[in-house]
Amino acid sequence: MPGPTSHHRNDNKEVVLRCVYMLLALYERERTVAELLEVLADRELKAVSERTIQRDLETLDGHFGLHQAGKQGRANLWAVDPVDFERLLELEDPVALALVVAEQQLDALGPMHTFDAVKPLFERARQQLAHRDTPASRWLDRVRVTSAGHRLLGPNLATDLNDRLQDAALKQVAVTLDYHRHQGDPAQTIEATTLGMFYRGSVAYLIIRQRADGRIRQLPFSRISRIQESVTFAADVGDFNLDSYTKSGALAFRFGEPFRLQAIIFNSVRREIEDAPLGADQTLSEIPGQPFNRLLEVTVPYTLNLIQWLLARAPYLKVVGPDDFRERFKQELAQALKNMEVDELEVPTQRTF
């Protein structure tokens, strides 16, 4: 049998839990002693009398913002001042700063309603820093986060459809959905298993396995107009693993295996990638007789993102190797120049990459 000491310890535990739950309940709204008893009963705490609750409240009166707020009928109303109470929940300044930075990064991607649930936490972090004079608090006035590239606006999605798509992705279920290859095209009905989802910038994609041929596809949420769970066929998740799928490069429009890129770059590109390298093994070497240029060598992923990065800087660099990639890149540049000289856009029958 427990001795007097352990019994006393258990009593203290009950008092502490009772007081914590009462303060949390009063932080939500004003309540009477009788209403607080109902809250404690819902929490399955040891039953006590109204007199005990009243005694606890009188002991805490004036602490953590607790005070009497008037009457409800003949009963006293108790309340908690939210400003005083929130000091109990105060964040460490580095944590508040991390939340502010995270919010700015998310905003640069394009805010989505998925983050609505944590917006009060972001606001709390901002408000806390706004009332401080610390190095962390000065971030609000002296630092900004911007995107490294041109920012595309996120699609305007109906909240209920977005929620259904996300729910289907998380549950990995058999579905029937309507997909539009382009906005305004007739719908194509697809039977599939949902495997997961990912974000490319601000655009959410549903990863599916088509029932007809087992092919894995990525469909942007913005081009799915209907999704419905199916009971006529079973889900076929198979051995799909999102980490392995990601490592394969499938989420980045992968064209081949990583390779060693060699290019001559002008100082403007050099300055950019000296601070933010293209890869972990990047080297920049001097070129005799070319003081404003450097020879870049780096192992890079063979993806659409890389091609677009190089094309955007094409006037300030020259790809010199490997030979196969150099020729493909040259064809892409030649096609772009050709389209500038003709009246009607011409697109190759076969992709360069």
Short mmCIF file of C-alpha atoms in Angstrom, two decimals:
data_model
loop_
_atom_site.label_atom_id
_atom_site.label_comp_id
_atom_site.label_asym_id
_atom_site.label_seq_id
_atom_site.Cartn_x
_atom_site.Cartn_y
_atom_site.Cartn_z
CA MET A 1 0.00 0.00 0.00
CA PRO A 2 1.29 3.53 -0.73
CA GLY A 3 2.60 5.37 2.26
CA PRO A 4 1.64 8.88 3.41
CA THR A 5 4.32 10.51 1.27
CA SER A 6 3.18 9.01 -2.04
CA HIS A 7 -0.46 9.76 -1.15
CA HIS A 8 0.46 13.40 -0.53
CA ARG A 9 2.35 13.49 -3.83
CA ASN A 10 -0.70 12.21 -5.70
CA ASP A 11 -2.88 14.85 -4.02
CA ASN A 12 -0.44 17.57 -5.13
CA LYS A 13 -0.54 16.20 -8.68
CA GLU A 14 -4.33 16.40 -8.70
CA VAL A 15 -4.24 20.02 -7.49
CA VAL A 16 -1.71 21.02 -10.15
CA LEU A 17 -3.64 19.33 -12.97
CA ARG A 18 -6.90 20.82 -11.73
CA CYS A 19 -5.46 24.34 -11.69
CA VAL A 20 -3.86 23.98 -15.14
CA TYR A 21 -7.08 22.75 -16.74
CA MET A 22 -9.09 25.50 -15.06
CA LEU A 23 -6.72 28.19 -16.31
CA LEU A 24 -6.86 26.78 -19.85
CA ALA A 25 -10.65 26.66 -19.72
CA LEU A 26 -10.84 30.26 -18.50
CA TYR A 27 -8.41 31.34 -21.23
CA GLU A 28 -11.06 30.15 -23.73
CA ARG A 29 -13.90 32.11 -22.08
CA GLU A 30 -15.38 33.27 -18.78
CA ARG A 31 -16.88 30.48 -16.63
CA THR A 32 -18.58 29.89 -13.28
CA VAL A 33 -17.39 27.41 -10.66
CA ALA A 34 -20.12 24.99 -11.76
CA GLU A 35 -18.95 25.20 -15.38
CA LEU A 36 -15.38 24.56 -14.30
CA LEU A 37 -16.53 21.42 -12.48
CA GLU A 38 -17.97 20.19 -15.79
CA VAL A 39 -14.63 20.86 -17.53
CA LEU A 40 -12.76 18.87 -14.88
CA ALA A 41 -15.27 16.02 -15.16
CA ASP A 42 -14.68 15.92 -18.93
CA ARG A 43 -10.96 15.63 -18.20
CA GLU A 44 -11.75 12.71 -15.87
CA LEU A 45 -10.04 14.30 -12.90
CA LYS A 46 -10.89 13.37 -9.33
CA ALA A 47 -14.26 14.86 -8.29
CA VAL A 48 -14.10 17.77 -5.84
CA SER A 49 -16.64 20.17 -4.37
CA GLU A 50 -17.52 23.66 -5.58
CA ARG A 51 -15.99 24.93 -2.35
CA THR A 52 -12.63 23.34 -3.28
CA ILE A 53 -12.76 24.95 -6.74
CA GLN A 54 -13.60 28.32 -5.20
CA ARG A 55 -10.69 27.97 -2.79
CA ASP A 56 -8.29 27.12 -5.63
CA LEU A 57 -9.47 30.12 -7.63
CA GLU A 58 -9.10 32.49 -4.68
CA THR A 59 -5.57 31.20 -4.12
CA LEU A 60 -4.67 31.87 -7.78
CA ASP A 61 -6.53 35.20 -7.94
CA GLY A 62 -4.20 37.87 -9.32
CA HIS A 63 -1.77 35.36 -10.82
CA PHE A 64 -1.52 34.49 -14.56
CA GLY A 65 -4.24 37.06 -15.30
CA LEU A 66 -6.92 35.25 -13.24
CA HIS A 67 -9.65 37.51 -11.84
CA GLN A 68 -13.37 37.73 -11.12
CA ALA A 69 -15.16 39.18 -14.14
CA GLY A 70 -18.67 39.80 -12.76
CA LYS A 71 -21.67 37.57 -12.28
CA GLN A 72 -23.76 35.14 -14.27
CA GLY A 73 -27.05 35.09 -12.44
CA ARG A 74 -26.08 34.73 -8.79
CA ALA A 75 -22.80 32.92 -9.53
CA ASN A 76 -19.41 34.59 -9.77
CA LEU A 77 -17.77 34.59 -13.20
CA TRP A 78 -14.05 33.92 -13.37
CA ALA A 79 -11.84 34.89 -16.30
CA VAL A 80 -8.22 35.03 -17.44
CA ASP A 81 -6.64 38.08 -19.05
CA PRO A 82 -5.22 36.68 -22.33
CA VAL A 83 -2.20 39.01 -22.41
CA ASP A 84 -1.07 38.06 -18.91
CA PHE A 85 -1.81 34.37 -19.48
CA GLU A 86 0.10 34.23 -22.77
CA ARG A 87 3.27 35.15 -20.92
CA LEU A 88 3.17 31.54 -19.69
CA LEU A 89 3.31 30.43 -23.33
CA GLU A 90 6.03 32.86 -24.36
CA LEU A 91 8.43 31.61 -27.02
CA GLU A 92 12.19 31.80 -26.79
CA ASP A 93 13.34 34.62 -29.08
CA PRO A 94 15.31 32.25 -31.38
CA VAL A 95 12.16 30.10 -31.76
CA ALA A 96 10.04 33.16 -32.54
CA LEU A 97 12.62 34.29 -35.10
CA ALA A 98 12.64 30.83 -36.73
CA LEU A 99 8.84 31.03 -37.10
CA VAL A 100 9.06 34.50 -38.67
CA VAL A 101 11.68 33.29 -41.15
CA ALA A 102 9.60 30.18 -41.94
CA GLU A 103 6.54 32.33 -42.63
CA GLN A 104 8.49 34.57 -45.02
CA GLN A 105 9.87 31.53 -46.84
CA LEU A 106 6.39 30.06 -47.20
CA ASP A 107 5.07 33.40 -48.44
CA ALA A 108 7.81 33.46 -51.09
CA LEU A 109 6.55 30.10 -52.35
CA GLY A 110 2.99 31.30 -52.46
CA PRO A 111 0.80 30.96 -49.37
CA MET A 112 -1.79 28.18 -49.35
CA HIS A 113 -4.72 27.68 -47.02
CA THR A 114 -2.98 24.55 -45.71
CA PHE A 115 -0.98 26.86 -43.45
CA ASP A 116 -4.04 28.60 -41.96
CA ALA A 117 -3.87 26.39 -38.87
CA VAL A 118 -0.43 27.75 -37.89
CA LYS A 119 -1.00 31.40 -38.82
CA PRO A 120 -1.89 32.29 -35.19
CA LEU A 121 1.49 30.88 -34.15
CA PHE A 122 3.25 33.00 -36.79
CA GLU A 123 1.31 36.06 -35.59
CA ARG A 124 2.23 35.32 -31.96
CA ALA A 125 5.90 35.12 -32.90
CA ARG A 126 5.72 38.45 -34.79
CA GLN A 127 3.92 40.18 -31.93
CA GLN A 128 6.43 38.90 -29.39
CA LEU A 129 9.41 40.15 -31.41
CA ALA A 130 7.67 43.47 -32.11
CA HIS A 131 7.65 44.24 -28.38
CA ARG A 132 11.32 43.36 -27.78
CA ASP A 133 14.61 45.11 -28.38
CA THR A 134 16.91 42.17 -29.05
CA PRO A 135 18.97 41.08 -32.06
CA ALA A 136 16.22 38.59 -32.93
CA SER A 137 13.49 41.24 -32.75
CA ARG A 138 15.36 43.57 -35.13
CA TRP A 139 14.86 41.01 -37.89
CA LEU A 140 11.36 42.42 -38.46
CA ASP A 141 12.74 45.82 -39.47
CA ARG A 142 16.11 44.97 -40.95
CA VAL A 143 15.87 41.66 -42.84
CA ARG A 144 13.73 40.48 -45.77
CA VAL A 145 13.44 37.12 -47.53
CA THR A 146 12.89 37.03 -51.31
CA SER A 147 12.76 34.33 -53.95
CA ALA A 148 15.94 33.57 -55.92
CA GLY A 149 13.96 33.28 -59.16
CA HIS A 150 10.87 34.72 -60.80
CA ARG A 151 7.93 33.91 -58.58
CA LEU A 152 4.86 32.31 -60.11
CA LEU A 153 1.58 32.99 -58.36
CA GLY A 154 -0.09 29.97 -56.80
CA PRO A 155 -3.28 28.60 -58.40
CA ASN A 156 -6.62 29.72 -57.01
CA LEU A 157 -8.18 26.46 -55.78
CA ALA A 158 -11.55 25.80 -54.22
CA THR A 159 -10.86 24.96 -50.57
CA ASP A 160 -13.17 21.94 -50.44
CA LEU A 161 -11.64 20.35 -53.56
CA ASN A 162 -8.10 21.02 -52.28
CA ASP A 163 -9.00 19.35 -48.98
CA ARG A 164 -10.46 16.29 -50.72
CA LEU A 165 -7.38 15.91 -52.92
CA GLN A 166 -5.02 16.22 -49.97
CA ASP A 167 -7.10 13.79 -47.92
CA ALA A 168 -7.04 11.24 -50.76
CA ALA A 169 -3.26 11.59 -51.08
CA LEU A 170 -2.73 10.98 -47.37
CA LYS A 171 -5.02 7.94 -47.26
CA GLN A 172 -3.68 6.19 -50.42
CA VAL A 173 -7.06 5.05 -51.73
CA ALA A 174 -8.70 3.98 -54.99
CA VAL A 175 -10.27 7.01 -56.71
CA THR A 176 -11.99 8.17 -59.85
CA LEU A 177 -11.02 11.68 -60.91
CA ASP A 178 -11.60 14.13 -63.75
CA TYR A 179 -8.36 15.56 -65.18
CA HIS A 180 -7.95 18.36 -67.74
CA ARG A 181 -4.72 18.31 -69.78
CA HIS A 182 -5.02 22.09 -70.20
CA GLN A 183 -7.37 24.56 -68.58
CA GLY A 184 -10.63 24.50 -70.53
CA ASP A 185 -10.03 21.09 -72.15
CA PRO A 186 -12.69 18.38 -71.78
CA ALA A 187 -12.25 16.22 -68.71
CA GLN A 188 -10.45 12.88 -68.94
CA THR A 189 -11.78 10.42 -66.36
CA ILE A 190 -9.02 8.39 -64.70
CA GLU A 191 -9.26 5.45 -62.31
CA ALA A 192 -6.22 5.35 -60.05
CA THR A 193 -4.66 4.80 -56.65
CA THR A 194 -3.45 7.90 -54.83
CA LEU A 195 0.14 7.46 -53.67
CA GLY A 196 1.09 10.84 -52.20
CA MET A 197 1.56 14.49 -53.10
CA PHE A 198 4.31 17.07 -53.46
CA TYR A 199 4.74 20.78 -54.05
CA ARG A 200 6.70 22.21 -56.96
CA GLY A 201 6.97 25.80 -55.79
CA SER A 202 3.43 26.87 -54.96
CA VAL A 203 1.77 24.20 -57.12
CA ALA A 204 0.52 21.03 -55.42
CA TYR A 205 0.66 17.75 -57.36
CA LEU A 206 -1.20 14.49 -56.71
CA ILE A 207 0.90 11.37 -57.33
CA ILE A 208 -1.21 8.51 -58.69
CA ARG A 209 -0.85 5.03 -60.12
CA GLN A 210 -3.22 4.61 -63.08
CA ARG A 211 -5.38 1.53 -62.85
CA ALA A 212 -5.35 0.95 -66.63
CA ASP A 213 -1.60 0.54 -67.11
CA GLY A 214 0.09 0.88 -63.70
CA ARG A 215 1.82 4.09 -64.82
CA ILE A 216 2.75 6.57 -62.08
CA ARG A 217 1.78 10.15 -62.89
CA GLN A 218 1.88 13.57 -61.26
CA LEU A 219 -1.27 15.65 -61.73
CA PRO A 220 -1.48 19.28 -60.58
CA PHE A 221 -4.37 19.92 -58.22
CA SER A 222 -5.37 22.89 -60.38
CA ARG A 223 -6.27 20.62 -63.32
CA ILE A 224 -8.36 18.12 -61.36
CA SER A 225 -12.00 19.17 -61.25
CA ARG A 226 -13.47 16.15 -59.41
CA ILE A 227 -12.22 13.33 -57.19
CA GLN A 228 -14.24 10.55 -55.59
CA GLU A 229 -13.20 7.49 -53.63
CA SER A 230 -14.10 4.27 -55.46
CA VAL A 231 -15.51 1.03 -54.04
CA THR A 232 -15.53 -0.80 -57.38
CA PHE A 233 -11.79 -1.61 -57.40
CA ALA A 234 -9.03 -1.96 -54.80
CA ALA A 235 -6.17 0.45 -54.19
CA ASP A 236 -2.83 -0.63 -55.70
CA VAL A 237 -0.06 1.07 -53.71
CA GLY A 238 2.39 -1.77 -54.40
CA ASP A 239 5.97 -1.07 -53.37
CA PHE A 240 5.73 2.69 -53.94
CA ASN A 241 8.04 4.63 -51.61
CA LEU A 242 8.00 8.42 -51.74
CA ASP A 243 11.63 8.79 -50.60
CA SER A 244 12.87 6.45 -53.34
CA TYR A 245 10.63 8.15 -55.89
CA THR A 246 12.05 11.53 -54.91
CA LYS A 247 15.66 10.32 -55.04
CA SER A 248 15.08 9.00 -58.56
CA GLY A 249 14.61 12.62 -59.70
CA ALA A 250 11.00 12.02 -60.76
CA LEU A 251 9.76 15.16 -59.01
CA ALA A 252 12.16 17.42 -60.92
CA PHE A 253 11.56 16.42 -64.59
CA ARG A 254 14.67 14.24 -64.71
CA PHE A 255 16.33 13.71 -68.12
CA GLY A 256 19.18 11.42 -67.10
CA GLU A 257 21.85 10.62 -64.55
CA PRO A 258 23.90 13.33 -62.80
CA PHE A 259 26.94 14.42 -64.83
CA ARG A 260 30.05 16.59 -64.63
CA LEU A 261 29.29 19.95 -66.23
CA GLN A 262 32.09 22.10 -67.65
CA ALA A 263 31.37 25.67 -68.68
CA ILE A 264 33.15 28.97 -69.12
CA ILE A 265 31.31 31.60 -67.08
CA PHE A 266 31.46 35.39 -66.93
CA ASN A 267 31.99 37.25 -63.65
CA SER A 268 28.26 37.91 -63.14
CA VAL A 269 27.56 34.16 -63.02
CA ARG A 270 30.71 33.58 -61.00
CA ARG A 271 29.56 35.97 -58.28
CA GLU A 272 26.21 34.21 -58.10
CA ILE A 273 27.53 30.67 -57.71
CA GLU A 274 30.53 31.46 -55.55
CA ASP A 275 28.07 32.20 -52.76
CA ALA A 276 25.46 29.57 -53.70
CA PRO A 277 27.27 26.69 -55.49
CA LEU A 278 25.60 24.55 -58.13
CA GLY A 279 26.92 21.42 -56.37
CA ALA A 280 29.04 20.22 -53.47
CA ASP A 281 32.15 19.54 -55.61
CA GLN A 282 32.08 22.81 -57.60
CA THR A 283 35.43 24.28 -58.70
CA LEU A 284 36.16 27.60 -60.40
CA SER A 285 39.53 27.87 -62.18
CA GLU A 286 41.29 30.82 -63.75
CA ILE A 287 41.61 30.83 -67.56
CA PRO A 288 44.84 32.28 -68.99
CA GLY A 289 44.18 35.47 -70.92
CA GLN A 290 40.53 35.68 -69.75
CA PRO A 291 40.59 37.68 -66.48
CA PHE A 292 36.81 38.16 -66.40
CA ASN A 293 35.94 34.49 -66.98
CA ARG A 294 36.32 31.27 -65.00
CA LEU A 295 36.15 27.57 -65.89
CA LEU A 296 33.31 25.99 -63.94
CA GLU A 297 33.35 22.26 -63.19
CA VAL A 298 30.64 20.69 -61.04
CA THR A 299 28.53 17.53 -60.75
CA VAL A 300 24.89 18.46 -61.38
CA PRO A 301 21.54 16.64 -61.63
CA TYR A 302 20.27 16.25 -65.21
CA THR A 303 16.93 17.98 -64.68
CA LEU A 304 14.66 20.61 -66.18
CA ASN A 305 15.58 22.95 -63.35
CA LEU A 306 19.25 22.81 -64.38
CA ILE A 307 18.44 23.40 -68.09
CA GLN A 308 16.28 26.40 -67.24
CA TRP A 309 18.97 27.82 -64.97
CA LEU A 310 21.58 27.57 -67.73
CA LEU A 311 19.26 28.97 -70.43
CA ALA A 312 18.48 32.00 -68.27
CA ARG A 313 22.22 32.78 -68.09
CA ALA A 314 23.14 31.70 -71.63
CA PRO A 315 24.48 35.13 -72.73
CA TYR A 316 27.02 34.97 -69.90
CA LEU A 317 28.29 31.39 -70.15
CA LYS A 318 29.50 28.79 -72.65
CA VAL A 319 28.88 25.08 -72.08
CA VAL A 320 32.01 23.14 -73.12
CA GLY A 321 31.28 19.65 -71.83
CA PRO A 322 30.33 16.90 -71.80
CA ASP A 323 30.02 16.77 -75.60
CA ASP A 324 26.52 15.23 -75.76
CA PHE A 325 25.08 17.79 -73.35
CA ARG A 326 26.88 20.63 -75.14
CA GLU A 327 25.28 19.66 -78.47
CA ARG A 328 21.81 19.37 -76.96
CA PHE A 329 22.17 22.73 -75.25
CA LYS A 330 23.36 24.29 -78.53
CA GLN A 331 20.27 22.92 -80.33
CA GLU A 332 18.01 24.41 -77.66
CA LEU A 333 19.66 27.82 -78.06
CA ALA A 334 19.47 27.61 -81.88
CA GLN A 335 15.74 26.83 -81.69
CA ALA A 336 15.17 29.75 -79.37
CA LEU A 337 17.03 32.11 -81.74
CA LYS A 338 15.10 30.74 -84.72
CA ASN A 339 11.78 31.45 -83.02
CA MET A 340 12.84 35.07 -82.58
CA GLU A 341 13.25 35.40 -86.37
CA VAL A 342 9.99 33.78 -87.61
CA ASP A 343 6.37 34.94 -87.47
CA GLU A 344 4.93 31.65 -86.24
CA LEU A 345 6.28 29.70 -83.30
CA GLU A 346 8.03 26.51 -84.38
CA VAL A 347 8.40 23.64 -81.96
CA PRO A 348 10.64 20.61 -82.69
CA THR A 349 8.85 17.29 -83.21
CA GLN A 350 11.31 15.73 -80.75
CA ARG A 351 12.41 17.30 -77.50
CA THR A 352 16.05 18.25 -77.23
CA PHE A 353 16.27 16.97 -73.67
#
